[in-house]
Each structure stands twice: as structure tokens, then as C-alpha cells.
Coordinates of C-alpha atoms in Angstrom, one line a residue:
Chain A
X1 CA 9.7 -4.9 15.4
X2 CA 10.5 -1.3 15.4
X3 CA 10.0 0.8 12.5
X4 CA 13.5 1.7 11.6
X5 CA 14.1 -2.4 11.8
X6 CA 11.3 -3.4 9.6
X7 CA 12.0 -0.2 7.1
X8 CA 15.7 -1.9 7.2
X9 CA 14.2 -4.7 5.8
X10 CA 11.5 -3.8 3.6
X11 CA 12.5 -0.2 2.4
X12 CA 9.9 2.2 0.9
X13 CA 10.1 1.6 -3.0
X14 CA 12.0 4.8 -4.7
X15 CA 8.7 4.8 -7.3
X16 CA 7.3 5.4 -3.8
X17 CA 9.4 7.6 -2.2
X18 CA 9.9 9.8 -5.3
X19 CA 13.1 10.7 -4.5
X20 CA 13.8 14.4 -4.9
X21 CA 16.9 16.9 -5.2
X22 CA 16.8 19.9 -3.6
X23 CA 16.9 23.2 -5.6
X24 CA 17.9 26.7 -4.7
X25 CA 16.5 29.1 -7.2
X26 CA 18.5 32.7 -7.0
X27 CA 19.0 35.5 -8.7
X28 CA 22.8 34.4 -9.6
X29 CA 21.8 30.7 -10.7
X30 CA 20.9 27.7 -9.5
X31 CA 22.3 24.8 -7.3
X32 CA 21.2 21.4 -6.2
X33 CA 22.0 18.6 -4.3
X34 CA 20.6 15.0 -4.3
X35 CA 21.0 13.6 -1.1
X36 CA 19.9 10.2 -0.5
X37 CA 19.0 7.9 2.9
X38 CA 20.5 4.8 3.1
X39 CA 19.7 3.1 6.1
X40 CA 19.4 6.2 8.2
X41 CA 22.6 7.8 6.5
X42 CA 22.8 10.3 4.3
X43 CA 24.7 10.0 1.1
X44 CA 25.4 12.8 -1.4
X45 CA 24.6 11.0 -4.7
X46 CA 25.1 14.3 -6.7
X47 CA 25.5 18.2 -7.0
X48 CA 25.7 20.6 -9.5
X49 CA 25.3 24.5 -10.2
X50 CA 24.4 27.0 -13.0
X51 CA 24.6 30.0 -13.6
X52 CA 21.9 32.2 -15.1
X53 CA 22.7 35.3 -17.4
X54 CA 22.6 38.5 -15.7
X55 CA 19.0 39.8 -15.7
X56 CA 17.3 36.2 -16.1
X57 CA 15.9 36.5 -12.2
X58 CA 15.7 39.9 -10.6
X59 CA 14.7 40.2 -6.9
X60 CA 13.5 36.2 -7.2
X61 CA 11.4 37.0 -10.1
X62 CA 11.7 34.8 -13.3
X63 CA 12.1 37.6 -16.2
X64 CA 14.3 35.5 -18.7
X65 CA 12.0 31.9 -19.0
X66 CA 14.0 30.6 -21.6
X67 CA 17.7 31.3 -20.0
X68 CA 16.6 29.6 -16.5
X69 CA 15.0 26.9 -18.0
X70 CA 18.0 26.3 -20.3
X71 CA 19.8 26.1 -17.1
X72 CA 17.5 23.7 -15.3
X73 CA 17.4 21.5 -18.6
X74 CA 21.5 21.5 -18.7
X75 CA 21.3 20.1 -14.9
X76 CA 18.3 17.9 -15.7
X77 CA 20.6 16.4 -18.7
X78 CA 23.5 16.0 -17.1
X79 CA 22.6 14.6 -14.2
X80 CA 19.5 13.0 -14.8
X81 CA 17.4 15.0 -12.0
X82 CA 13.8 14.8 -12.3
X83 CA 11.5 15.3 -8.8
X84 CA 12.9 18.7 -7.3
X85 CA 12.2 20.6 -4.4
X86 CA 12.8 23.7 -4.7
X87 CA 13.8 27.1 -2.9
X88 CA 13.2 30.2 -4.2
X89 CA 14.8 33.5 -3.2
X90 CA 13.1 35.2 -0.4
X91 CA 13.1 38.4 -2.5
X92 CA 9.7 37.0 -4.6
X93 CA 8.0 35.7 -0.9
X94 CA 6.3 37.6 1.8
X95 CA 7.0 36.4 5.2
X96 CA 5.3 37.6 8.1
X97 CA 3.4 36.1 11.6
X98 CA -0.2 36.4 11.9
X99 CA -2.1 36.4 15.5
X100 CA -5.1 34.8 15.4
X101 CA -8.0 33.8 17.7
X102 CA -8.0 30.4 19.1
X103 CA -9.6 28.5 16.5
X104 CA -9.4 25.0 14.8
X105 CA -6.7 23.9 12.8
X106 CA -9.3 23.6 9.4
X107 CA -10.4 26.4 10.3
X108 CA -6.7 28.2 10.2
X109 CA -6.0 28.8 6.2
X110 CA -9.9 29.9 6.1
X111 CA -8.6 32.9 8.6
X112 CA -5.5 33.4 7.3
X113 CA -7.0 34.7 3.9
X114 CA -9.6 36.3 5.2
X115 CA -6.3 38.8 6.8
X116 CA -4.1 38.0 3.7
X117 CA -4.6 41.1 2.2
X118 CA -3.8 43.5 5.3
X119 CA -0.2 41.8 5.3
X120 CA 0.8 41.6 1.7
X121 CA 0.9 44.0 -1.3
X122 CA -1.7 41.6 -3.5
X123 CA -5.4 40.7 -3.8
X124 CA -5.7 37.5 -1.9
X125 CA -7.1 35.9 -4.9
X126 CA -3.7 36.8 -6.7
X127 CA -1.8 35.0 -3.7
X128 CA -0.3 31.7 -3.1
X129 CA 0.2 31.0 0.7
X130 CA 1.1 28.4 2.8
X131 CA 1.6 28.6 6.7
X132 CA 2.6 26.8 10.3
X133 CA 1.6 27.0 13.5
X134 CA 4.0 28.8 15.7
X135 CA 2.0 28.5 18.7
X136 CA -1.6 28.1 19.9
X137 CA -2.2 29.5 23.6
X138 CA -5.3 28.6 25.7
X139 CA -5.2 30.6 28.2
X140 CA -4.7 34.1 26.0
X141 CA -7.0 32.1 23.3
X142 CA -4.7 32.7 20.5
X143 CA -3.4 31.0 17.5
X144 CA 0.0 32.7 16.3
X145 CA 0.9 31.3 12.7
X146 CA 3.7 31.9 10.3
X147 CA 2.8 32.8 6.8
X148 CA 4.3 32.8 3.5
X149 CA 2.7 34.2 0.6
X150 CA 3.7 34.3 -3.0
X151 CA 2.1 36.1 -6.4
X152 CA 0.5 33.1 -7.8
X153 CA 2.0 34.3 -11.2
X154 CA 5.7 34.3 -9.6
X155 CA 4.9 30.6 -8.6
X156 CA 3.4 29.7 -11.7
X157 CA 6.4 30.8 -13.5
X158 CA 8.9 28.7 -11.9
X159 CA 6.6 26.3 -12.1
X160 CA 6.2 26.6 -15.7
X161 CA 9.6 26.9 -16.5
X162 CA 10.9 23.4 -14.3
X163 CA 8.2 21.5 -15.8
X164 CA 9.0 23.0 -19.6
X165 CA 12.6 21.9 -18.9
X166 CA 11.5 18.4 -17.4
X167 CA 11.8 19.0 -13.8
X168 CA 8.9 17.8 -11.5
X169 CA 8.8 19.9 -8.5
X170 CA 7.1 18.5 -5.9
X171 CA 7.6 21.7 -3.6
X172 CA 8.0 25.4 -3.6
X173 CA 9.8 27.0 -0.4
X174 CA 11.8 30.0 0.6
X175 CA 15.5 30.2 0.3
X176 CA 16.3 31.3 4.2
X177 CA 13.6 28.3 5.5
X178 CA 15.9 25.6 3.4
X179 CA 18.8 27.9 4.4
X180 CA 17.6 27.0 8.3
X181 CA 17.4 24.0 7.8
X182 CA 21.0 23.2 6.6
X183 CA 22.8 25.6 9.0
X184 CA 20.5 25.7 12.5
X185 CA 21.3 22.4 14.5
X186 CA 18.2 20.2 14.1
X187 CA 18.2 20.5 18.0
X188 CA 18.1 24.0 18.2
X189 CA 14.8 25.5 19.8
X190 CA 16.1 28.8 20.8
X191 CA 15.6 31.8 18.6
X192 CA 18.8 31.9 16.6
X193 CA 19.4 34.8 14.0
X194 CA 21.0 33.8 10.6
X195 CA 23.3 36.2 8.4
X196 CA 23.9 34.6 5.2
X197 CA 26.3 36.6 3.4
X198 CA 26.1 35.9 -0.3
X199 CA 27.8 37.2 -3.1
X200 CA 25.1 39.9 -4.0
X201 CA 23.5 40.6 -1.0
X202 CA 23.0 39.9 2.8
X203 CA 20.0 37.5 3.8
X204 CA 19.1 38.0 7.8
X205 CA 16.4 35.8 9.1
X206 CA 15.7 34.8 12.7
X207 CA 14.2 31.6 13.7
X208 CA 13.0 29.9 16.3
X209 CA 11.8 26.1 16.8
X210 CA 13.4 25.2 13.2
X211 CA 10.9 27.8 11.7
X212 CA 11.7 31.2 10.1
X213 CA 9.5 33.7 11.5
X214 CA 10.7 36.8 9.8
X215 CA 13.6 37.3 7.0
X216 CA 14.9 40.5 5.4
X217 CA 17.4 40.6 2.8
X218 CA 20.2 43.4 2.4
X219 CA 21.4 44.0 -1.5
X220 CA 24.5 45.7 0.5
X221 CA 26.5 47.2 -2.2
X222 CA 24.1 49.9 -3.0
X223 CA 24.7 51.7 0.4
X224 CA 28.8 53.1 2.0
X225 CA 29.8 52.3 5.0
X226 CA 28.6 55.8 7.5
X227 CA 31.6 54.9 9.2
X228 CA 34.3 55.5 6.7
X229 CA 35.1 55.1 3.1
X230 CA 38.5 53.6 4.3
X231 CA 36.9 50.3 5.4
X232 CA 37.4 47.3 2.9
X233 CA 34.7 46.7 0.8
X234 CA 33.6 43.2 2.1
X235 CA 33.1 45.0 5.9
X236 CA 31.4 47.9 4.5
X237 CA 27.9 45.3 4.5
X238 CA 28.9 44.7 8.2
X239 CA 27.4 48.0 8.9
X240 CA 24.0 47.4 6.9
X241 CA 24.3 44.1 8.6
X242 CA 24.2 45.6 11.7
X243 CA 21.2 47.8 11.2
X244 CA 19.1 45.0 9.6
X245 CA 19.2 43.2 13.1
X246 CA 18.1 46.3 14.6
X247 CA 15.4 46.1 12.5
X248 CA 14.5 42.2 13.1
X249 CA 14.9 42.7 16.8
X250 CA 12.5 45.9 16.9
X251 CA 10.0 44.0 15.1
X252 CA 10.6 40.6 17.2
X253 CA 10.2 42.9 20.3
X254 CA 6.8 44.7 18.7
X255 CA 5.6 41.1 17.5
X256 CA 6.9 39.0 20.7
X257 CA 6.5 41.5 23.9
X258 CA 8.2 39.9 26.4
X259 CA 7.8 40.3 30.5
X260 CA 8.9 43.2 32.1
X261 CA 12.5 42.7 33.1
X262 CA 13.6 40.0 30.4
X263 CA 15.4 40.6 27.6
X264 CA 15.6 39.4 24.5
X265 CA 18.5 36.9 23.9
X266 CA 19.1 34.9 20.9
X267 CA 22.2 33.3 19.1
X268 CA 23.9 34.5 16.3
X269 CA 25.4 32.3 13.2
X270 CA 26.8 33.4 10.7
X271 CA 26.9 31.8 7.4
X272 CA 27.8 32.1 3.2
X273 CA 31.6 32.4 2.0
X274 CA 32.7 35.1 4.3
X275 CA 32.1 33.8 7.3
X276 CA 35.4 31.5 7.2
X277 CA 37.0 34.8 7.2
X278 CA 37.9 34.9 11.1
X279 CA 38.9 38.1 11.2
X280 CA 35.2 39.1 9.3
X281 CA 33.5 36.9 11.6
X282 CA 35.0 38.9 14.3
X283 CA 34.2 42.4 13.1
X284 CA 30.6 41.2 12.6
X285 CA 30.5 39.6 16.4
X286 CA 31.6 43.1 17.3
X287 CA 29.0 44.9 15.7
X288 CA 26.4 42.0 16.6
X289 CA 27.4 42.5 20.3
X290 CA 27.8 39.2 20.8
X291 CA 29.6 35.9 20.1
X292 CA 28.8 34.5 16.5
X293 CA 28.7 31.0 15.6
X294 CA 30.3 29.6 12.3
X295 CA 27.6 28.0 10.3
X296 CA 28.0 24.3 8.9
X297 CA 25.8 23.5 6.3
X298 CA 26.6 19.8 6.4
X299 CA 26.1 19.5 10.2
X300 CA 22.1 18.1 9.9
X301 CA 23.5 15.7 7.1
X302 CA 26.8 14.2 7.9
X303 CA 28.4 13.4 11.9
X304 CA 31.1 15.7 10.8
X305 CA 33.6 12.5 12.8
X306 CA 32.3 9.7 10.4
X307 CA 31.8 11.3 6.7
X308 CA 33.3 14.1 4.6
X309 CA 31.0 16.2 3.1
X310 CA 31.7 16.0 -1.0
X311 CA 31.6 19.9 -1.3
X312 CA 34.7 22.1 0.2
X313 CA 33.6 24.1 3.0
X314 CA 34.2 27.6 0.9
X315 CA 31.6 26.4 -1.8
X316 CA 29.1 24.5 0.6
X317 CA 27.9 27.9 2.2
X318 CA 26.3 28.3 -1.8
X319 CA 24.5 24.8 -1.9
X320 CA 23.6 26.1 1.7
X321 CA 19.8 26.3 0.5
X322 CA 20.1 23.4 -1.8
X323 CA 21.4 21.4 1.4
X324 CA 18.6 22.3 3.5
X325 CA 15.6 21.4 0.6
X326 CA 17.2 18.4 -0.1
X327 CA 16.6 17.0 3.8
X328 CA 13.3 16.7 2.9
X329 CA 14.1 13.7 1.1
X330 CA 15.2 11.6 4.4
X331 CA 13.0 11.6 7.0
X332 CA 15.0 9.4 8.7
X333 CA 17.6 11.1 9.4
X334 CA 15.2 13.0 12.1
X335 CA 15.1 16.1 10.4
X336 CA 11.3 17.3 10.2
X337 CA 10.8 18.7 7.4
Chain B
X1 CA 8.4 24.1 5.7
X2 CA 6.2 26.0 3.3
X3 CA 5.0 24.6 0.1
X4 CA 4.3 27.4 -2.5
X5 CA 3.2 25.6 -5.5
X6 CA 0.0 26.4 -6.8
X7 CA -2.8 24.7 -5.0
X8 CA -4.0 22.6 -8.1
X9 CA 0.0 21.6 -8.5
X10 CA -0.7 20.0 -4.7
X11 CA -3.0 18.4 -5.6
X12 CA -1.8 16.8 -8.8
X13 CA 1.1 15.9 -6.7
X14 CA -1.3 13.9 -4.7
X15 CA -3.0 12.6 -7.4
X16 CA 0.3 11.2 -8.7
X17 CA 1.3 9.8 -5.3
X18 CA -1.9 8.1 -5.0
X19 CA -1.7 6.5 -8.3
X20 CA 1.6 5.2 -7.6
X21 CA 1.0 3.6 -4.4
X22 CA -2.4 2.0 -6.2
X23 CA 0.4 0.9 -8.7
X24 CA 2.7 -0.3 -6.0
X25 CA -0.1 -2.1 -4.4
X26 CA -1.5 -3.9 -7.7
X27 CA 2.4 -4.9 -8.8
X28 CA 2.7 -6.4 -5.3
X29 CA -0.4 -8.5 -5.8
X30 CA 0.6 -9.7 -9.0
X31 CA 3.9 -10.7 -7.7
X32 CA 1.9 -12.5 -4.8
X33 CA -0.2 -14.5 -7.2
X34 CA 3.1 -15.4 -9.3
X35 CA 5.0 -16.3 -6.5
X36 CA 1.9 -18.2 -5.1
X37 CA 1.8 -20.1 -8.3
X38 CA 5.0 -20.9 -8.6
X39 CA 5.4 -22.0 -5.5
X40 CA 2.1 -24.0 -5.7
X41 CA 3.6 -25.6 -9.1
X42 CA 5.1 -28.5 -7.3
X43 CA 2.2 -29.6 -5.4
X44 CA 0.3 -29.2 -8.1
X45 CA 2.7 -31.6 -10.4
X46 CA 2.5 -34.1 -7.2
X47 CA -1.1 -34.3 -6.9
X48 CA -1.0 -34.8 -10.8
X49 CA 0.5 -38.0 -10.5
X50 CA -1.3 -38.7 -7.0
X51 CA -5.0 -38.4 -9.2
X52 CA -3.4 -40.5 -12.0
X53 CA -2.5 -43.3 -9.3
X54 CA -5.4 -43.1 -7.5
X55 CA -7.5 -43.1 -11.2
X56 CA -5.6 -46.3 -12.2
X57 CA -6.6 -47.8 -8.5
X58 CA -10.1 -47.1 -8.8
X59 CA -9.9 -48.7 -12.9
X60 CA -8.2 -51.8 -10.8
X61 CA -10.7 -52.0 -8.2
X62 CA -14.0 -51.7 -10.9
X63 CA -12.1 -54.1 -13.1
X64 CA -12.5 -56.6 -9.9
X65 CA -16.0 -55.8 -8.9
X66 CA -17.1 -55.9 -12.3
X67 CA -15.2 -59.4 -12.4
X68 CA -17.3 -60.8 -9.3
X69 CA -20.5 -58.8 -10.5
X70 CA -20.2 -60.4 -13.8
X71 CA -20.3 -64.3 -11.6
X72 CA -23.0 -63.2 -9.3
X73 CA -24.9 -62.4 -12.0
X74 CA -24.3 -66.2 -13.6
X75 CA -24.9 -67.4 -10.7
X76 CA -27.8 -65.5 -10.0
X77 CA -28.8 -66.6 -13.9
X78 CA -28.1 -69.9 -13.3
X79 CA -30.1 -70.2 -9.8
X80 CA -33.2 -68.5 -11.3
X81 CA -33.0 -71.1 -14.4
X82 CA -32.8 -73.9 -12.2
X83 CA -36.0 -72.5 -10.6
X84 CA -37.9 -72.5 -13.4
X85 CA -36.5 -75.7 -14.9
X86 CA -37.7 -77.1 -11.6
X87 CA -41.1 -75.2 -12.0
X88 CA -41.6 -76.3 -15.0
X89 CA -41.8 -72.7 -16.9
X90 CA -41.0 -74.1 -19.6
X91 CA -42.6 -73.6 -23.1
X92 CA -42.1 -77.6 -23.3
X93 CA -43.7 -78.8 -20.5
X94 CA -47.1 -78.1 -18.7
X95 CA -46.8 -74.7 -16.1
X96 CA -46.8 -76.1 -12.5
X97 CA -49.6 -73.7 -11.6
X98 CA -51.9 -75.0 -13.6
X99 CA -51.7 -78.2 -12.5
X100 CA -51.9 -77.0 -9.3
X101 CA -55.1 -75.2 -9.6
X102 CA -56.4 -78.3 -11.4
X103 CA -55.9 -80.1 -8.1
X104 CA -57.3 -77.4 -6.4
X105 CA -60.7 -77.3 -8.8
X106 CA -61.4 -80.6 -7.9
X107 CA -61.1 -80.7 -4.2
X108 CA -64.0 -80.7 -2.0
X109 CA -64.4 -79.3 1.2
X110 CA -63.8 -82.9 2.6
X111 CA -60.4 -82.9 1.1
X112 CA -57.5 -80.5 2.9
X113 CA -54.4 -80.2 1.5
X114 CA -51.1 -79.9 3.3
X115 CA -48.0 -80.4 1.3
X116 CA -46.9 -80.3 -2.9
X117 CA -43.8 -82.0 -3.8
X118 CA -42.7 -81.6 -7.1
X119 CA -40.3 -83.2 -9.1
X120 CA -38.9 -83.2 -12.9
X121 CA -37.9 -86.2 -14.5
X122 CA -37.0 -85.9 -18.3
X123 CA -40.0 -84.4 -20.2
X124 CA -42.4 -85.5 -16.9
X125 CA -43.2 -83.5 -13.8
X126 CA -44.5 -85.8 -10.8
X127 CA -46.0 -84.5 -8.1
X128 CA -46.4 -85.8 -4.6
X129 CA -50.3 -84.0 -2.7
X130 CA -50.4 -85.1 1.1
X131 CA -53.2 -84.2 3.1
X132 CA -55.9 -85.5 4.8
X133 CA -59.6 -86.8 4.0
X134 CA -62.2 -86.9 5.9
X135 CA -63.5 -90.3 5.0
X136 CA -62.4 -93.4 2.3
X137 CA -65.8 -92.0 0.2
X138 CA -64.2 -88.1 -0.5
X139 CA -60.7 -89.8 -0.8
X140 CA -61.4 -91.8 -3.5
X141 CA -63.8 -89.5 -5.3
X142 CA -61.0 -87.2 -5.3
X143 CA -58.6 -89.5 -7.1
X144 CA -61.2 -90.0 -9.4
X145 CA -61.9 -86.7 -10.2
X146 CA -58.4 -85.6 -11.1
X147 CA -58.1 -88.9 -13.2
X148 CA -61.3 -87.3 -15.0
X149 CA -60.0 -84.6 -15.3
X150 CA -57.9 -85.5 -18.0
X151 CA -55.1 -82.6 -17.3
X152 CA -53.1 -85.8 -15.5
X153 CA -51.5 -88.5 -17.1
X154 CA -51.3 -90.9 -14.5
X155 CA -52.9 -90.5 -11.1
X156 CA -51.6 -93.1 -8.1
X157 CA -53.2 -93.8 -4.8
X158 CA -51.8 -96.5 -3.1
X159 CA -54.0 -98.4 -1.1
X160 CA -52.2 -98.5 2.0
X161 CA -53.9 -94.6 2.2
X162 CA -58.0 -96.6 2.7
X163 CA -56.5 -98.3 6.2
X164 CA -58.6 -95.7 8.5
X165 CA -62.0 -95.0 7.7
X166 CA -62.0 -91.3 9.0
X167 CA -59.3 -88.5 8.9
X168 CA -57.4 -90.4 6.5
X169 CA -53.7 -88.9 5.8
X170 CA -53.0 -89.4 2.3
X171 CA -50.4 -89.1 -0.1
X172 CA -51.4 -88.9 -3.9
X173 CA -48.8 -88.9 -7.1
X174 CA -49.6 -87.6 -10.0
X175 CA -48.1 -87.1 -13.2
X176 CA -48.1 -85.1 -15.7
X177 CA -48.9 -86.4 -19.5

């Protein structure tokens, strides 16, 4: 009997499975979605958002405990959440890709502290890391990995603050990996970069094989647009946008040297409110120098012919990050999480 | 994905996920046994009844035995009384063995003895000694000595035993007082 027929008939018990809704933890609030399998289909069985009060997160760091965990509490109440995974804002993280010899997998994390500290501002005792293995080459004897690190104090708090408002979360990630995961095809194995316009600032990550090897996050209204002060407002980030991918391909070149004579391609997507502004997306393709696809957060969940997501389009691009944490709660639907 | 919670969060989260899969696993064996009796129940009520019949069958059976034990027994009785009454073991009547070995006592060497016969008439026990004699002299001395004897009451050889001289076959009676 194959697995999917004999989980059809004898389905993992939910005291099992611990079913989960995923989290995103910003600066502006936060947002979740409970998305459940049912026989290898995803169902939305709720969403919600809140907002925090200005100041409560700054830069992904929890400075108001008591206003975000009033907010978790309010969601917890009202819709009964529990298990969580979370996403926190990339702001509070550390991303970066390590190059290490060719060693054993056990023997990875062991190595990866040891060169904690020449990556990241803090003591390596101070840190919280986690990492995957991008790519292990015999012949050059090398073992490139992906790490993210966190303050343990910055995990602690949000820690602390779900658990004081009743929330178990059962995981910790970063806003742009959930982000990947909701707006990257599941099939994708190119290198794809990600600009996620939000409402307060600009998140550009790139990825490649479903995993977020570098992210960098533009707070775009601080700077003018060089070009003009006649441009709108909203294209003014287009600009900063623009220079932030000079900056990720620079350092994807310097990390990723490539043979003489090829260059480096990737695809573009853009995602968050404005890109269902055509004529936005199209000032952005311009500046990208190349075509740029329109992100669908609900593409790895739903067959957009055969179910309607529950969220419009303009608000999904905000539950984005909730979207892609929640996966992790159905394995089935072949999303590796 | 990354997982960011603190290491001893992990493994809590473990720890909880362990506990509930040793709770999933102890629920499903509980349910097992229940459904196991349950399902067991009906067998067990038919057995019930099949001990109770087969009880009553054996009680049936030993009530018969029991029944034919209890005539081979009289039968038995009555056989073994019938041997004594015809043995004489009474208290009323002389024990056959001593009047045997009062025959015995007073033959000689010239006397051999083949055959008893006994038989119980009323409160008198006759017996009938065939043998042989070696001549008419140790015969009748023989006769004569269990007359003496006094043990008999009435000792009879009938004459027809002195026609040979030699290797005489006998037969004596004798009763008993």
C-alpha cells in the first residue's frame, strides 16, 4: 500500500501532528494563517492580523513585551491558536553562507561556531544559530552552508512573550525564508531574487534551491530618489531597490565566482502590495533590467484552477510570510519544509 | 528552514513530542485490549454455557458410574460373603483351616492327599479327602486317627475303599461336630 493510501486511511492523530499556524512577527504587527492538509489539500481553516503600537518592535526587536503579547493573546482568544510557527523579521537575524572544509555532517554546527563570531556582531555564546547545507563538493573538498544566527536574548524574548500569551511555538525562522516559501514555486531550483515591498520598507533576498542564501532589507523612505524629487513617492524606493540588487549580486559574484565567460542570470519576482501595480511592476523591470515576475503567495497552497484562496490578492502579499511558515504544517502537499 | 528557538526550547519540543507519541501509543493499546475484550465477550458468554453443559454431562455420567460402582460393589460383597459362608469363616462354625490342618497332623507319610471337597449344610460343614494309601494298614489307621482326634464329629470310610491291598484310592467324609 503506498503511503499516501495507507495515511488516507489511518491519518496521523492531530495530538500527533500538533497542528501549527504560521506566524509573521514584524515590526508593524502580526499575521497568521492556519492552514490545514486534508487528504493532500490544503484548506485555510483561519487567518487573522494585529497590529502592534508604534515602537512595540523596532528593527525585529521586541521593546514593548506587554503590547505584542497583548496582541498574540487577542489572536490566541479569538481564534483559539495554540502551536505557532513563527517568522520573525529579518531585521533581528544574521544571514550569511559559510565555506567550510569537507567535513561530516555532526561535525557541521561544531564548525560553524567555531567561525560564528568572524560573521556576526555577537560572542558566539550570546548566539542562537541554525543552518543548511547548500552544497558539499568532493572534488574542491568543501562544505558551503547557510547560516542564520540570532541574539539568544532577541529569541528568548519572543519566546517569552508567545508563551506568556499562551502560544506554543514550535519554531523560530526568518520572515524572507517563510516569504520564499509562499512566493518561489516549490519547483524552482534556479536562483531567483525576491523584492518584497512592504509598507515600511523593502525586503530583497535571493534564493536558490528553495533556500535564502543572503537577504537585505531597505527602510526606503529615509533616502530621495537621486533621480528626481518629481517622481511619485511609491517609485522613489525603486531606485534604492535597484541599488540593493547591486549590492546582492556583487556579493553573490564575490561569494559564488563563476567560470570565465558566464554570467550571472537569475529571475526576478516581485512581491507585497505594489506589485499588482502594473505600471510599478514595470518601472521596477526597467530598473531590474529584466523581466519581473508577479508573485502569488497562494501558488504552493492552492492549484489556482480548483480553489480560491480566502484572502484577496491585495492583502495576501501581507500574510505572505505567514503563508509560507504555515506550509510547514502539510508535508503532503510536497512542500519541504 | 531555520529553527531559531533556543536550543533547550528544541529540545523541550522534543520532549513533548515524544511524550505524546508514548501517549498515543499507550491509548492505542488500551483501546486494543477493550476492543479485544469486547469482542472476546461473546465467546466468552458461549463457552460459559458450553462449561455448564459439559459440567452437568460429567454430574450425569458420575451419577451412572457411581450407580454401577455402587452394584459391583454388592456384588462384589455378596460374592466374597458367599466365600466365606462357604469357607466357613464364620464365628458360628469351625474355620475350614483348622480342620484342614487337623487332617493334615494326622497323616503319615503312607497317606497322600489329592483332593478337599467341602460342603455347608445348615450349622455342619462336610468334607469329602480323596487320595491314595499305600496299604489297607495306613488307611485305616488314618481313619482312626482323625476319629481320635476328636476335632471331627463323624468320620466315614466306606468299605468299598479296603478292595485293593496296595495303592488304595480312597475317599473319606468327614464332619464336622
Amino acid at each position: 500500500m503506498a503511503p499516501s493510501k495507507f495515511f488516507h486511511f489511518f491519518p496521523v492523530p492531530s495530538f500527533l501532528r500538533m497542528p501549527a499556524a504560521g506566524l509573521s512577527v514584524n515590526d508593524e504587527g502580526v499575521r497568521f494563517v492556519h492552514i490545514s492538509d486534508i487528504d493532500g489539500a490544503a484548506k485555510v481553516e483561519s487567518f487573522g492580523s494585529a497590529d502592534f503600537p508604534a515602537g512595540a518592535v523596532v528593527n525585529g526587536e521586541i521593546r514593548d513585551e506587554a503590547a505584542v503579547a497583548n496582541a498574540f493573546a487577542a489572536l490566541k482568544k479569538q481564534y483559539g491558536l495554540r502551536f505557532v510557527r513563527a517568522a520573525i523579521s529579518d531585521d533581528a537575524v544574521y544571514l550569511f553562507r559559510l565555506n567550510l572544509p569537507l567535513i561530516s555532517e555532526s561535525d557541521v554546527r561544531s564548525a560553524i561556531e567555531f567561525k560564528l563570531e568572524e560573521n556576526v556582531p555577537i560572542p558566539a555564546g550570546d548566539a542562537i544559530f541554525d543552518y543548511s547545507i547548500a552544497n558539499r563538493n568532493d572534488v574542491l573538498g568543501t562544505t558551503e552552508a547557510v547560516v542564520a544566527a540570532v541574539a539568544s536574548k532577541t529569541s528568548e524574548s519572543y519566546l517569552d512573550t508567545m508563551k506568556s500569551a499562551g502560544l506554543s511555538p514550535l519554531r523560530l525562522d526568518l520572515e524572507s525564508q517563510a516569504i520564499a516559501h509562499a512566493v518561489v514555486p516549490k519547483a524552482e531550483r534556479g536562483t531567483v531574487l525576491v523584492a518584497h515591498f512592504a509598507h515600511t520598507k523593502t525586503l530583497l533576498f535571493l534564493v536558490q534551491g528553495g533556500m535564502v542564501q543572503f537577504s537585505f532589507t531597505l527602510p526606503v523612505e529615509e533616502r530621495a530618489d537621486p533621480a528626481g524629487a518629481q517622481s511619485p513617492q511609491k517609485y522613489q524606493k525603486l531606485v534604492l531597490v535597484r541599488e540593493g540588487i547591486e549590492r546582492i549580486v556583487n556579493y553573490w559574484k564575490d561569494t559564488m565566482p563563476l567560470p570565465a565567460g558566464e554570467s550571472f542570470s537569475f529571475k526576478v519576482i516581485a512581491s507585497g502590495g505594489e506589485a499588482l501595480d502594473a505600471e510599478f511592476v514595470s518601472k521596477f523591470a526597467s530598473l531590474a533590467g529584466q523581466p519581473v515576475e508577479v508573485a502569488d503567495p497562494w501558488q504552493n497552497v492552492f492549484d489556482s484552477n480548483d480553489a480560491a484562496p480566502p484572502i484577496p490578492k491585495e492583502d495576501s502579499f501581507r500574510y505572505a510570510a505567514a503563508i509560507g511558515v504555515a506550509l510547514a504544517n502539510c508535508p503532503r502537499l510536497n512542500f519541504h519544509v | 528552514m531555520f529553527n531559531l528557538l533556543p536550543y533547550k526550547e528544541k529540545k523541550a519540543i522534543g520532549a513533548e513530542y515524544m511524550r505524546r507519541r508514548l501517549i498515543i501509543i499507550l491509548l492505542f493499546s488500551i483501546a486494543t485490549v477493550i476492543l479485544a475484550g469486547v469482542f472476546l465477550i461473546p465467546s466468552f458468554i458461549i463457552a460459559g454455557y458450553r462449561l455448564s453443559e459439559i459440567k452437568q454431562t460429567v454430574a450425569v455420567l458420575q451419577a451412572n458410574d457411581a450407580i454401577k460402582n455402587q452394584q459391583t460393589y454388592k456384588d462384589a460383597i455378596a460374592a466374597a460373603n458367599k466365600k466365606i459362608a462357604t469357607f466357613g469363616l464364620s464365628s458360628t462354625t469351625e474355620p475350614l483351616p483348622e480342620l484342614l490342618e487337623g487332617i493334615a497332623a494326622v497323616k503319615s507319610d503312607a497317606i497322600t492327599i489329592t483332593s478337599f471337597n467341602a460342603s455347608r449344610t445348615g450349622g455342619t460343614l462336610a468334607l469329602t479327602v480323596e487320595g491314595t494309601a499305600k496299604d489297607r494298614e495306613s488307611l485305616l489307621s488314618f481313619a482312626n486317627l482323625l476319629k481320635g482326634s476328636g476335632v471331627y464329629g463323624k468320620v466315614d470310610l466306606p468299605i468299598s475303599n479296603f478292595a485293593k491291598d496296595e495303592n488304595i484310592s480312597f475317599s473319606l467324609n468327614v464332619t464336622t461336630k
